[in-house]
Short mmCIF file of N, CA, C and O in Angstrom, two decimals:
data_model
loop_
_atom_site.label_atom_id
_atom_site.label_comp_id
_atom_site.label_asym_id
_atom_site.label_seq_id
_atom_site.Cartn_x
_atom_site.Cartn_y
_atom_site.Cartn_z
N GLN A 21 5.82 19.04 7.52
CA GLN A 21 6.31 18.00 6.61
C GLN A 21 5.23 16.96 6.35
O GLN A 21 4.30 16.84 7.12
N VAL A 22 5.40 16.24 5.28
CA VAL A 22 4.46 15.20 4.90
C VAL A 22 4.63 13.99 5.81
O VAL A 22 5.75 13.57 6.09
N GLN A 23 3.51 13.45 6.26
CA GLN A 23 3.52 12.25 7.09
C GLN A 23 2.53 11.24 6.55
O GLN A 23 1.43 11.59 6.13
N LEU A 24 2.94 9.98 6.57
CA LEU A 24 2.08 8.88 6.15
C LEU A 24 1.91 7.95 7.35
O LEU A 24 2.88 7.41 7.86
N VAL A 25 0.67 7.77 7.79
CA VAL A 25 0.37 6.94 8.94
C VAL A 25 -0.47 5.76 8.50
O VAL A 25 -1.60 5.93 8.02
N GLU A 26 0.06 4.55 8.67
CA GLU A 26 -0.59 3.34 8.22
C GLU A 26 -1.31 2.64 9.37
O GLU A 26 -0.91 2.75 10.53
N SER A 27 -2.34 1.90 9.01
CA SER A 27 -3.09 1.11 9.98
C SER A 27 -3.82 -0.02 9.26
O SER A 27 -3.91 -0.02 8.03
N GLY A 28 -4.34 -0.96 10.01
CA GLY A 28 -5.14 -2.03 9.44
C GLY A 28 -4.47 -3.39 9.39
O GLY A 28 -5.12 -4.38 9.05
N GLY A 29 -3.20 -3.45 9.71
CA GLY A 29 -2.51 -4.73 9.69
C GLY A 29 -2.98 -5.62 10.83
O GLY A 29 -3.67 -5.18 11.75
N GLY A 30 -2.61 -6.89 10.76
CA GLY A 30 -3.01 -7.82 11.79
C GLY A 30 -2.72 -9.25 11.40
O GLY A 30 -1.99 -9.51 10.45
N VAL A 31 -3.33 -10.16 12.14
CA VAL A 31 -3.17 -11.60 11.89
C VAL A 31 -4.49 -12.18 11.43
O VAL A 31 -5.52 -11.99 12.09
N VAL A 32 -4.47 -12.88 10.31
CA VAL A 32 -5.66 -13.51 9.77
C VAL A 32 -5.32 -14.91 9.28
O VAL A 32 -4.16 -15.24 9.05
N GLN A 33 -6.35 -15.73 9.13
CA GLN A 33 -6.17 -17.06 8.59
C GLN A 33 -6.18 -17.04 7.07
O GLN A 33 -6.66 -16.08 6.45
N THR A 34 -5.63 -18.07 6.48
CA THR A 34 -5.65 -18.20 5.03
C THR A 34 -7.07 -18.05 4.50
O THR A 34 -8.00 -18.65 5.04
N GLY A 35 -7.22 -17.23 3.47
CA GLY A 35 -8.53 -16.98 2.89
C GLY A 35 -9.24 -15.77 3.46
O GLY A 35 -10.27 -15.36 2.93
N GLY A 36 -8.69 -15.20 4.51
CA GLY A 36 -9.30 -14.04 5.14
C GLY A 36 -9.01 -12.75 4.40
O GLY A 36 -8.34 -12.74 3.36
N SER A 37 -9.49 -11.65 4.97
CA SER A 37 -9.34 -10.34 4.36
C SER A 37 -8.86 -9.30 5.36
O SER A 37 -9.13 -9.40 6.55
N LEU A 38 -8.17 -8.30 4.85
CA LEU A 38 -7.75 -7.15 5.63
C LEU A 38 -7.82 -5.91 4.74
O LEU A 38 -7.68 -6.02 3.52
N ARG A 39 -8.03 -4.77 5.37
CA ARG A 39 -8.05 -3.50 4.65
C ARG A 39 -7.04 -2.56 5.29
O ARG A 39 -7.20 -2.15 6.44
N LEU A 40 -6.00 -2.23 4.56
CA LEU A 40 -4.97 -1.34 5.04
C LEU A 40 -5.31 0.10 4.68
O LEU A 40 -5.85 0.37 3.61
N SER A 41 -4.98 1.02 5.57
CA SER A 41 -5.21 2.44 5.34
C SER A 41 -3.92 3.21 5.51
O SER A 41 -3.08 2.85 6.32
N CYS A 42 -3.79 4.28 4.75
CA CYS A 42 -2.63 5.16 4.84
C CYS A 42 -3.14 6.59 4.82
O CYS A 42 -3.57 7.08 3.77
N ALA A 43 -3.10 7.24 5.96
CA ALA A 43 -3.55 8.63 6.07
C ALA A 43 -2.39 9.56 5.78
O ALA A 43 -1.33 9.47 6.40
N VAL A 44 -2.59 10.46 4.84
CA VAL A 44 -1.55 11.39 4.42
C VAL A 44 -1.85 12.78 4.97
O VAL A 44 -2.95 13.30 4.81
N SER A 45 -0.86 13.39 5.59
CA SER A 45 -1.02 14.74 6.12
C SER A 45 0.23 15.56 5.81
O SER A 45 1.27 15.01 5.46
N GLY A 46 0.12 16.87 5.94
CA GLY A 46 1.24 17.75 5.68
C GLY A 46 1.11 18.47 4.35
O GLY A 46 0.06 18.46 3.72
N SER A 47 2.19 19.09 3.94
CA SER A 47 2.19 19.92 2.74
C SER A 47 2.43 19.10 1.47
O SER A 47 3.43 19.27 0.77
N LEU A 48 1.49 18.23 1.18
CA LEU A 48 1.52 17.43 -0.04
C LEU A 48 0.45 17.99 -0.97
O LEU A 48 -0.74 17.71 -0.78
N PHE A 49 0.88 18.75 -1.95
CA PHE A 49 -0.07 19.42 -2.83
C PHE A 49 -0.35 18.69 -4.13
O PHE A 49 -1.37 18.93 -4.77
N SER A 50 0.55 17.83 -4.51
CA SER A 50 0.37 17.05 -5.73
C SER A 50 1.22 15.79 -5.65
O SER A 50 2.13 15.70 -4.82
N PHE A 51 0.93 14.84 -6.50
CA PHE A 51 1.70 13.61 -6.49
C PHE A 51 1.69 12.97 -7.87
O PHE A 51 0.79 13.20 -8.67
N ILE A 52 2.73 12.20 -8.13
CA ILE A 52 2.80 11.44 -9.36
C ILE A 52 2.07 10.11 -9.20
O ILE A 52 1.31 9.69 -10.06
N GLY A 53 2.32 9.46 -8.07
CA GLY A 53 1.68 8.19 -7.80
C GLY A 53 1.70 7.84 -6.33
O GLY A 53 2.48 8.39 -5.55
N MET A 54 0.84 6.92 -5.95
CA MET A 54 0.78 6.42 -4.59
C MET A 54 0.74 4.90 -4.69
O MET A 54 0.18 4.35 -5.65
N GLY A 55 1.32 4.23 -3.71
CA GLY A 55 1.34 2.79 -3.81
C GLY A 55 1.60 2.08 -2.50
O GLY A 55 1.89 2.70 -1.48
N TRP A 56 1.47 0.77 -2.57
CA TRP A 56 1.76 -0.11 -1.45
C TRP A 56 2.90 -1.04 -1.82
O TRP A 56 2.90 -1.63 -2.91
N TYR A 57 3.85 -1.17 -0.93
CA TYR A 57 4.97 -2.08 -1.07
C TYR A 57 4.95 -3.04 0.12
O TYR A 57 4.32 -2.78 1.14
N ARG A 58 5.66 -4.14 -0.02
CA ARG A 58 5.77 -5.07 1.10
C ARG A 58 7.15 -5.70 1.13
O ARG A 58 7.82 -5.80 0.11
N GLN A 59 7.55 -6.12 2.31
CA GLN A 59 8.83 -6.77 2.49
C GLN A 59 8.68 -7.92 3.47
O GLN A 59 8.35 -7.72 4.63
N ALA A 60 8.91 -9.12 2.98
CA ALA A 60 8.86 -10.32 3.80
C ALA A 60 10.25 -10.59 4.38
O ALA A 60 11.26 -10.14 3.83
N PRO A 61 10.32 -11.33 5.48
CA PRO A 61 11.63 -11.64 6.07
C PRO A 61 12.56 -12.30 5.07
O PRO A 61 12.18 -13.27 4.41
N GLY A 62 13.76 -11.77 4.95
CA GLY A 62 14.75 -12.33 4.05
C GLY A 62 14.55 -12.01 2.59
O GLY A 62 15.29 -12.53 1.74
N LYS A 63 13.59 -11.17 2.28
CA LYS A 63 13.32 -10.81 0.89
C LYS A 63 13.42 -9.30 0.68
O LYS A 63 13.37 -8.53 1.63
N GLU A 64 13.56 -8.90 -0.58
CA GLU A 64 13.62 -7.49 -0.92
C GLU A 64 12.23 -6.88 -0.91
O GLU A 64 11.23 -7.56 -1.09
N ARG A 65 12.19 -5.57 -0.69
CA ARG A 65 10.92 -4.87 -0.75
C ARG A 65 10.41 -4.87 -2.19
O ARG A 65 11.16 -4.61 -3.13
N GLU A 66 9.13 -5.15 -2.36
CA GLU A 66 8.55 -5.24 -3.68
C GLU A 66 7.27 -4.42 -3.79
O GLU A 66 6.56 -4.23 -2.81
N LEU A 67 6.99 -3.98 -4.99
CA LEU A 67 5.75 -3.26 -5.25
C LEU A 67 4.58 -4.22 -5.23
O LEU A 67 4.61 -5.27 -5.87
N VAL A 68 3.53 -3.85 -4.50
CA VAL A 68 2.31 -4.63 -4.46
C VAL A 68 1.29 -4.04 -5.43
O VAL A 68 0.70 -4.74 -6.25
N ALA A 69 1.06 -2.74 -5.32
CA ALA A 69 0.11 -2.05 -6.17
C ALA A 69 0.37 -0.55 -6.13
O ALA A 69 0.85 -0.04 -5.12
N ASP A 70 0.08 0.13 -7.21
CA ASP A 70 0.17 1.58 -7.21
C ASP A 70 -0.98 2.18 -8.00
O ASP A 70 -1.66 1.49 -8.76
N ILE A 71 -1.17 3.48 -7.80
CA ILE A 71 -2.29 4.17 -8.43
C ILE A 71 -1.90 5.61 -8.74
O ILE A 71 -1.30 6.29 -7.91
N ARG A 72 -2.23 6.06 -9.94
CA ARG A 72 -2.01 7.45 -10.33
C ARG A 72 -3.33 8.16 -10.55
O ARG A 72 -3.42 9.37 -10.44
N SER A 73 -4.37 7.43 -10.85
CA SER A 73 -5.73 7.92 -10.97
C SER A 73 -6.64 6.72 -10.83
O SER A 73 -6.18 5.58 -10.75
N SER A 74 -7.95 6.98 -10.81
CA SER A 74 -8.89 5.88 -10.66
C SER A 74 -8.84 4.91 -11.83
O SER A 74 -9.30 3.77 -11.72
N THR A 75 -8.27 5.34 -12.94
CA THR A 75 -8.18 4.50 -14.12
C THR A 75 -6.76 4.07 -14.44
O THR A 75 -6.51 3.44 -15.46
N MET A 76 -5.83 4.40 -13.56
CA MET A 76 -4.44 4.05 -13.76
C MET A 76 -3.90 3.33 -12.53
O MET A 76 -3.36 3.95 -11.62
N THR A 77 -4.07 2.02 -12.52
CA THR A 77 -3.61 1.19 -11.41
C THR A 77 -2.73 0.07 -11.93
O THR A 77 -2.83 -0.33 -13.10
N ASN A 78 -1.89 -0.44 -11.07
CA ASN A 78 -0.99 -1.51 -11.44
C ASN A 78 -0.83 -2.45 -10.25
O ASN A 78 -0.75 -2.00 -9.11
N TYR A 79 -0.79 -3.75 -10.53
CA TYR A 79 -0.67 -4.75 -9.48
C TYR A 79 0.43 -5.76 -9.80
O TYR A 79 0.67 -6.08 -10.96
N ALA A 80 1.06 -6.23 -8.74
CA ALA A 80 2.00 -7.34 -8.91
C ALA A 80 1.22 -8.57 -9.33
O ALA A 80 0.07 -8.76 -8.93
N ASP A 81 1.83 -9.41 -10.14
CA ASP A 81 1.16 -10.62 -10.62
C ASP A 81 0.67 -11.50 -9.46
O ASP A 81 -0.38 -12.14 -9.56
N SER A 82 1.42 -11.51 -8.38
CA SER A 82 1.10 -12.38 -7.26
C SER A 82 -0.16 -11.97 -6.51
O SER A 82 -0.74 -12.78 -5.78
N VAL A 83 -0.61 -10.72 -6.68
CA VAL A 83 -1.79 -10.25 -5.96
C VAL A 83 -2.92 -9.85 -6.88
O VAL A 83 -4.02 -9.54 -6.39
N SER A 84 -2.68 -9.83 -8.16
CA SER A 84 -3.70 -9.44 -9.12
C SER A 84 -4.95 -10.30 -8.96
O SER A 84 -4.87 -11.53 -8.90
N GLY A 85 -6.10 -9.64 -8.89
CA GLY A 85 -7.36 -10.34 -8.72
C GLY A 85 -7.76 -10.53 -7.28
O GLY A 85 -8.92 -10.85 -7.00
N ARG A 86 -6.82 -10.32 -6.35
CA ARG A 86 -7.12 -10.49 -4.93
C ARG A 86 -7.06 -9.17 -4.16
O ARG A 86 -7.81 -8.98 -3.20
N PHE A 87 -6.17 -8.29 -4.57
CA PHE A 87 -5.99 -7.00 -3.89
C PHE A 87 -6.56 -5.87 -4.75
O PHE A 87 -6.54 -5.93 -5.98
N THR A 88 -7.01 -4.81 -4.08
CA THR A 88 -7.51 -3.64 -4.76
C THR A 88 -6.98 -2.38 -4.09
O THR A 88 -7.15 -2.20 -2.89
N ILE A 89 -6.33 -1.53 -4.87
CA ILE A 89 -5.82 -0.27 -4.35
C ILE A 89 -6.81 0.84 -4.70
O ILE A 89 -7.39 0.85 -5.79
N SER A 90 -7.01 1.76 -3.78
CA SER A 90 -7.93 2.87 -4.01
C SER A 90 -7.53 4.05 -3.13
O SER A 90 -6.71 3.90 -2.22
N ARG A 91 -8.10 5.19 -3.41
CA ARG A 91 -7.83 6.37 -2.59
C ARG A 91 -9.08 7.21 -2.45
O ARG A 91 -9.94 7.25 -3.33
N ASP A 92 -9.18 7.91 -1.32
CA ASP A 92 -10.29 8.79 -1.03
C ASP A 92 -9.70 10.19 -0.89
O ASP A 92 -9.06 10.51 0.11
N ASN A 93 -9.91 11.02 -1.90
CA ASN A 93 -9.33 12.36 -1.90
C ASN A 93 -9.88 13.23 -0.77
O ASN A 93 -9.16 14.04 -0.19
N ALA A 94 -11.16 13.08 -0.45
CA ALA A 94 -11.77 13.88 0.61
C ALA A 94 -11.13 13.57 1.96
O ALA A 94 -10.95 14.46 2.79
N LYS A 95 -10.81 12.31 2.19
CA LYS A 95 -10.20 11.90 3.45
C LYS A 95 -8.68 11.87 3.38
O LYS A 95 -8.01 11.62 4.38
N ASN A 96 -8.15 12.12 2.18
CA ASN A 96 -6.70 12.10 1.97
C ASN A 96 -6.08 10.79 2.46
O ASN A 96 -5.08 10.79 3.18
N THR A 97 -6.70 9.70 2.04
CA THR A 97 -6.30 8.38 2.52
C THR A 97 -6.17 7.39 1.37
O THR A 97 -6.98 7.38 0.44
N LEU A 98 -5.15 6.57 1.45
CA LEU A 98 -4.92 5.50 0.49
C LEU A 98 -5.30 4.18 1.14
O LEU A 98 -5.03 3.96 2.33
N TYR A 99 -5.90 3.27 0.36
CA TYR A 99 -6.35 1.99 0.89
C TYR A 99 -5.78 0.83 0.09
O TYR A 99 -5.45 0.97 -1.09
N LEU A 100 -5.72 -0.31 0.74
CA LEU A 100 -5.41 -1.56 0.06
C LEU A 100 -6.33 -2.63 0.63
O LEU A 100 -6.16 -3.05 1.78
N GLN A 101 -7.30 -3.04 -0.16
CA GLN A 101 -8.20 -4.12 0.23
C GLN A 101 -7.56 -5.43 -0.18
O GLN A 101 -7.27 -5.65 -1.36
N MET A 102 -7.35 -6.32 0.78
CA MET A 102 -6.69 -7.59 0.53
C MET A 102 -7.65 -8.73 0.83
O MET A 102 -8.08 -8.90 1.97
N ASN A 103 -7.98 -9.49 -0.19
CA ASN A 103 -8.88 -10.63 -0.06
C ASN A 103 -8.16 -11.93 -0.39
O ASN A 103 -7.11 -11.92 -1.02
N SER A 104 -8.75 -13.03 0.02
CA SER A 104 -8.19 -14.35 -0.25
C SER A 104 -6.72 -14.42 0.12
O SER A 104 -5.88 -14.89 -0.66
N LEU A 105 -6.41 -13.97 1.29
CA LEU A 105 -5.02 -13.89 1.73
C LEU A 105 -4.37 -15.27 1.85
O LEU A 105 -5.02 -16.25 2.23
N LYS A 106 -3.10 -15.30 1.51
CA LYS A 106 -2.30 -16.51 1.56
C LYS A 106 -1.12 -16.31 2.50
O LYS A 106 -0.71 -15.18 2.75
N PRO A 107 -0.55 -17.40 3.02
CA PRO A 107 0.64 -17.26 3.87
C PRO A 107 1.77 -16.51 3.18
O PRO A 107 2.54 -15.81 3.85
N GLU A 108 1.86 -16.62 1.86
CA GLU A 108 2.88 -15.92 1.10
C GLU A 108 2.72 -14.40 1.14
O GLU A 108 3.64 -13.67 0.78
N ASP A 109 1.55 -13.92 1.56
CA ASP A 109 1.31 -12.48 1.66
C ASP A 109 1.87 -11.90 2.96
O ASP A 109 1.86 -10.68 3.15
N THR A 110 2.32 -12.75 3.85
CA THR A 110 2.87 -12.29 5.12
C THR A 110 4.07 -11.39 4.88
O THR A 110 5.04 -11.79 4.22
N ALA A 111 4.01 -10.17 5.40
CA ALA A 111 5.07 -9.19 5.19
C ALA A 111 4.74 -7.91 5.94
O ALA A 111 3.63 -7.76 6.47
N VAL A 112 5.69 -7.00 5.97
CA VAL A 112 5.43 -5.65 6.43
C VAL A 112 5.02 -4.84 5.21
O VAL A 112 5.75 -4.83 4.21
N TYR A 113 3.88 -4.19 5.29
CA TYR A 113 3.37 -3.42 4.17
C TYR A 113 3.61 -1.93 4.39
O TYR A 113 3.33 -1.40 5.47
N TYR A 114 4.13 -1.26 3.36
CA TYR A 114 4.49 0.14 3.44
C TYR A 114 3.71 0.97 2.45
O TYR A 114 3.55 0.58 1.29
N CYS A 115 3.26 2.13 2.88
CA CYS A 115 2.62 3.10 2.02
C CYS A 115 3.68 4.01 1.42
O CYS A 115 4.65 4.38 2.10
N ASN A 116 3.51 4.37 0.16
CA ASN A 116 4.48 5.21 -0.54
C ASN A 116 3.77 6.28 -1.36
O ASN A 116 2.76 6.00 -2.01
N VAL A 117 4.31 7.49 -1.33
CA VAL A 117 3.80 8.59 -2.14
C VAL A 117 4.95 9.25 -2.86
O VAL A 117 5.96 9.60 -2.24
N ARG A 118 4.82 9.41 -4.15
CA ARG A 118 5.84 10.07 -4.95
C ARG A 118 5.30 11.37 -5.52
O ARG A 118 4.22 11.40 -6.11
N THR A 119 6.04 12.45 -5.30
CA THR A 119 5.70 13.75 -5.87
C THR A 119 6.75 14.09 -6.90
O THR A 119 7.67 13.32 -7.17
N TYR A 120 6.63 15.27 -7.49
CA TYR A 120 7.61 15.68 -8.48
C TYR A 120 8.96 16.00 -7.85
O TYR A 120 9.98 16.02 -8.54
N LEU A 121 8.97 16.22 -6.53
CA LEU A 121 10.20 16.61 -5.85
C LEU A 121 10.70 15.57 -4.86
O LEU A 121 11.92 15.46 -4.65
N ASN A 122 9.81 14.82 -4.24
CA ASN A 122 10.21 13.91 -3.17
C ASN A 122 9.44 12.60 -3.19
O ASN A 122 8.46 12.45 -3.91
N GLU A 123 9.92 11.68 -2.38
CA GLU A 123 9.27 10.40 -2.17
C GLU A 123 9.10 10.20 -0.68
O GLU A 123 10.03 10.45 0.10
N TYR A 124 7.92 9.74 -0.25
CA TYR A 124 7.63 9.58 1.17
C TYR A 124 7.19 8.15 1.47
O TYR A 124 6.55 7.50 0.64
N TRP A 125 7.51 7.70 2.67
CA TRP A 125 7.18 6.35 3.12
C TRP A 125 6.48 6.36 4.46
O TRP A 125 6.77 7.20 5.32
N GLY A 126 5.58 5.41 4.66
CA GLY A 126 4.96 5.21 5.95
C GLY A 126 5.85 4.37 6.84
O GLY A 126 6.93 3.92 6.43
N GLN A 127 5.39 4.13 8.06
CA GLN A 127 6.19 3.38 9.02
C GLN A 127 6.09 1.87 8.83
O GLN A 127 6.91 1.12 9.36
N GLY A 128 5.10 1.43 8.08
CA GLY A 128 4.90 0.01 7.84
C GLY A 128 3.92 -0.60 8.81
O GLY A 128 3.85 -0.20 9.97
N THR A 129 3.18 -1.58 8.34
CA THR A 129 2.24 -2.30 9.19
C THR A 129 2.35 -3.79 8.89
O THR A 129 2.41 -4.20 7.73
N GLN A 130 2.40 -4.60 9.93
CA GLN A 130 2.61 -6.03 9.79
C GLN A 130 1.33 -6.76 9.40
O GLN A 130 0.28 -6.56 10.02
N VAL A 131 1.43 -7.60 8.38
CA VAL A 131 0.35 -8.48 7.98
C VAL A 131 0.85 -9.91 8.09
O VAL A 131 1.85 -10.27 7.48
N THR A 132 0.16 -10.71 8.87
CA THR A 132 0.53 -12.11 9.05
C THR A 132 -0.64 -13.00 8.70
O THR A 132 -1.74 -12.84 9.24
N VAL A 133 -0.41 -13.93 7.79
CA VAL A 133 -1.45 -14.86 7.34
C VAL A 133 -1.06 -16.26 7.78
O VAL A 133 -0.04 -16.79 7.34
N SER A 134 -1.85 -16.85 8.64
CA SER A 134 -1.56 -18.17 9.17
C SER A 134 -2.20 -19.26 8.31
O SER A 134 -3.24 -19.05 7.68
N SER A 135 -1.58 -20.43 8.32
CA SER A 135 -2.08 -21.55 7.53
C SER A 135 -3.31 -22.17 8.17
O SER A 135 -3.52 -22.07 9.39
#
């Protein structure tokens, strides 16, 4: 089965940076899109960024210009580079992969940005 394993979360100060990784394994032969979502305490899960190709990316307005989504096909890994982090970015971040048949989620990784 397909598995998504996330890493890279942690605690940083305002203005700092983190790079999240999502390693994909299993019988995933094709996909429609891959993305990062986040959920803060007391809030709904929201889309942060997604990617369908190197030229087809989308970002939430709140992170546009600060976050960059990318993928490495050789390593079968999805990344989220997060710069200029703000306390409002504090949340559990989830990796997501959508195929023509199924949707898969990672376990989530905690990102905490202190003031």
